[in-house]
């Protein structure tokens, strides 16, 4: 058949175009289609049964607003020592928000601000946003991962179910200091 041959769609092409599919071909088409349907069904199923998709509140924000909101969160709930001096950990405010409160965690090159002190079994809404570019919130050693995107305030409804000292590792490459971008969450009984 020449490449210049014209087909109108009314005239059948020549060759073995209309030979019925082989048994093996049909089998593979069936397997592939069945698997497609399984994966298709898994998407909604996983959302409700999988337990890994967070349901949260999402909103738009900007760097200045989110920074201001984080500052307010810090001044509202920063821990004080016996002398009334604000508590810090390696230069970062240690903040202990009351159960049920809105918690703000700000990502920027290359830090997580502030250090959070949460209560086990209490409910919080954890707001994540970035002041500059994409960062990744990865709670270590728990397998929890979220994108932290500038311009968006991602409010996760969380209930810490394990006490301990956790690290927030940035898992989205964000420049030269990416590997040192580590934050801290302390969960108390
Ligand atoms: Cu922030 Cu990598």
mmCIF file of N, CA and C and ligand atoms in Angstrom, residues 107-112 133-136 170-175 177-179 181, ligand 1:
data_model
loop_
_atom_site.group_PDB
_atom_site.id
_atom_site.type_symbol
_atom_site.label_atom_id
_atom_site.label_comp_id
_atom_site.label_asym_id
_atom_site.label_seq_id
_atom_site.Cartn_x
_atom_site.Cartn_y
_atom_site.Cartn_z
ATOM 1 N N UNK A 107 6.831 27.184 56.189
ATOM 2 C CA UNK A 107 8.033 26.664 55.539
ATOM 3 C C UNK A 107 8.673 27.777 54.729
ATOM 4 N N UNK A 108 9.989 27.842 54.779
ATOM 5 C CA UNK A 108 10.706 28.774 53.909
ATOM 6 C C UNK A 108 12.124 28.248 53.764
ATOM 7 N N UNK A 109 12.860 28.801 52.842
ATOM 8 C CA UNK A 109 14.239 28.348 52.639
ATOM 9 C C UNK A 109 15.072 28.737 53.861
ATOM 10 N N UNK A 110 15.569 27.910 54.716
ATOM 11 C CA UNK A 110 15.396 26.481 54.763
ATOM 12 C C UNK A 110 15.045 26.108 56.188
ATOM 13 N N UNK A 111 13.839 26.445 56.552
ATOM 14 C CA UNK A 111 13.432 26.213 57.941
ATOM 15 C C UNK A 111 11.928 25.974 58.066
ATOM 16 N N UNK A 112 11.571 25.354 59.184
ATOM 17 C CA UNK A 112 10.173 25.179 59.551
ATOM 18 C C UNK A 112 9.966 26.000 60.817
ATOM 19 N N UNK A 133 9.001 28.879 47.866
ATOM 20 C CA UNK A 133 8.733 27.901 46.817
ATOM 21 C C UNK A 133 8.237 26.596 47.426
ATOM 22 N N UNK A 134 8.043 25.590 46.587
ATOM 23 C CA UNK A 134 7.508 24.326 47.074
ATOM 24 C C UNK A 134 8.448 23.649 48.065
ATOM 25 N N UNK A 135 7.869 23.251 49.192
ATOM 26 C CA UNK A 135 8.592 22.423 50.144
ATOM 27 C C UNK A 135 7.751 21.172 50.379
ATOM 28 N N UNK A 136 8.346 20.194 51.022
ATOM 29 C CA UNK A 136 7.609 18.968 51.315
ATOM 30 C C UNK A 136 7.612 18.706 52.810
ATOM 31 N N UNK A 170 12.163 18.108 55.044
ATOM 32 C CA UNK A 170 11.695 18.633 53.757
ATOM 33 C C UNK A 170 11.974 17.583 52.692
ATOM 34 N N UNK A 171 10.938 17.178 51.980
ATOM 35 C CA UNK A 171 11.138 16.131 50.977
ATOM 36 C C UNK A 171 10.904 16.632 49.556
ATOM 37 N N UNK A 172 11.017 17.940 49.390
ATOM 38 C CA UNK A 172 10.899 18.527 48.048
ATOM 39 C C UNK A 172 12.153 19.369 47.855
ATOM 40 N N UNK A 173 12.898 19.083 46.801
ATOM 41 C CA UNK A 173 14.168 19.806 46.655
ATOM 42 C C UNK A 173 13.923 21.312 46.545
ATOM 43 N N UNK A 174 14.573 22.074 47.441
ATOM 44 C CA UNK A 174 14.277 23.507 47.508
ATOM 45 C C UNK A 174 15.536 24.350 47.529
ATOM 46 N N UNK A 175 16.615 23.811 46.978
ATOM 47 C CA UNK A 175 17.826 24.608 46.871
ATOM 48 C C UNK A 175 18.961 24.065 47.725
ATOM 49 N N UNK A 177 20.118 24.543 50.633
ATOM 50 C CA UNK A 177 19.976 24.167 52.040
ATOM 51 C C UNK A 177 18.898 23.125 52.293
ATOM 52 N N UNK A 178 18.406 22.526 51.222
ATOM 53 C CA UNK A 178 17.315 21.546 51.316
ATOM 54 C C UNK A 178 17.566 20.467 52.380
ATOM 55 N N UNK A 179 18.798 19.939 52.386
ATOM 56 C CA UNK A 179 19.112 18.819 53.282
ATOM 57 C C UNK A 179 19.165 19.215 54.754
ATOM 58 N N UNK A 181 16.933 21.370 56.048
ATOM 59 C CA UNK A 181 15.623 21.918 56.396
ATOM 60 C C UNK A 181 14.840 20.904 57.240
HETATM 61 CU CU1 LIG B 1 12.484 22.795 51.718
HETATM 62 CU CU2 LIG B 1 13.614 21.065 50.573
#
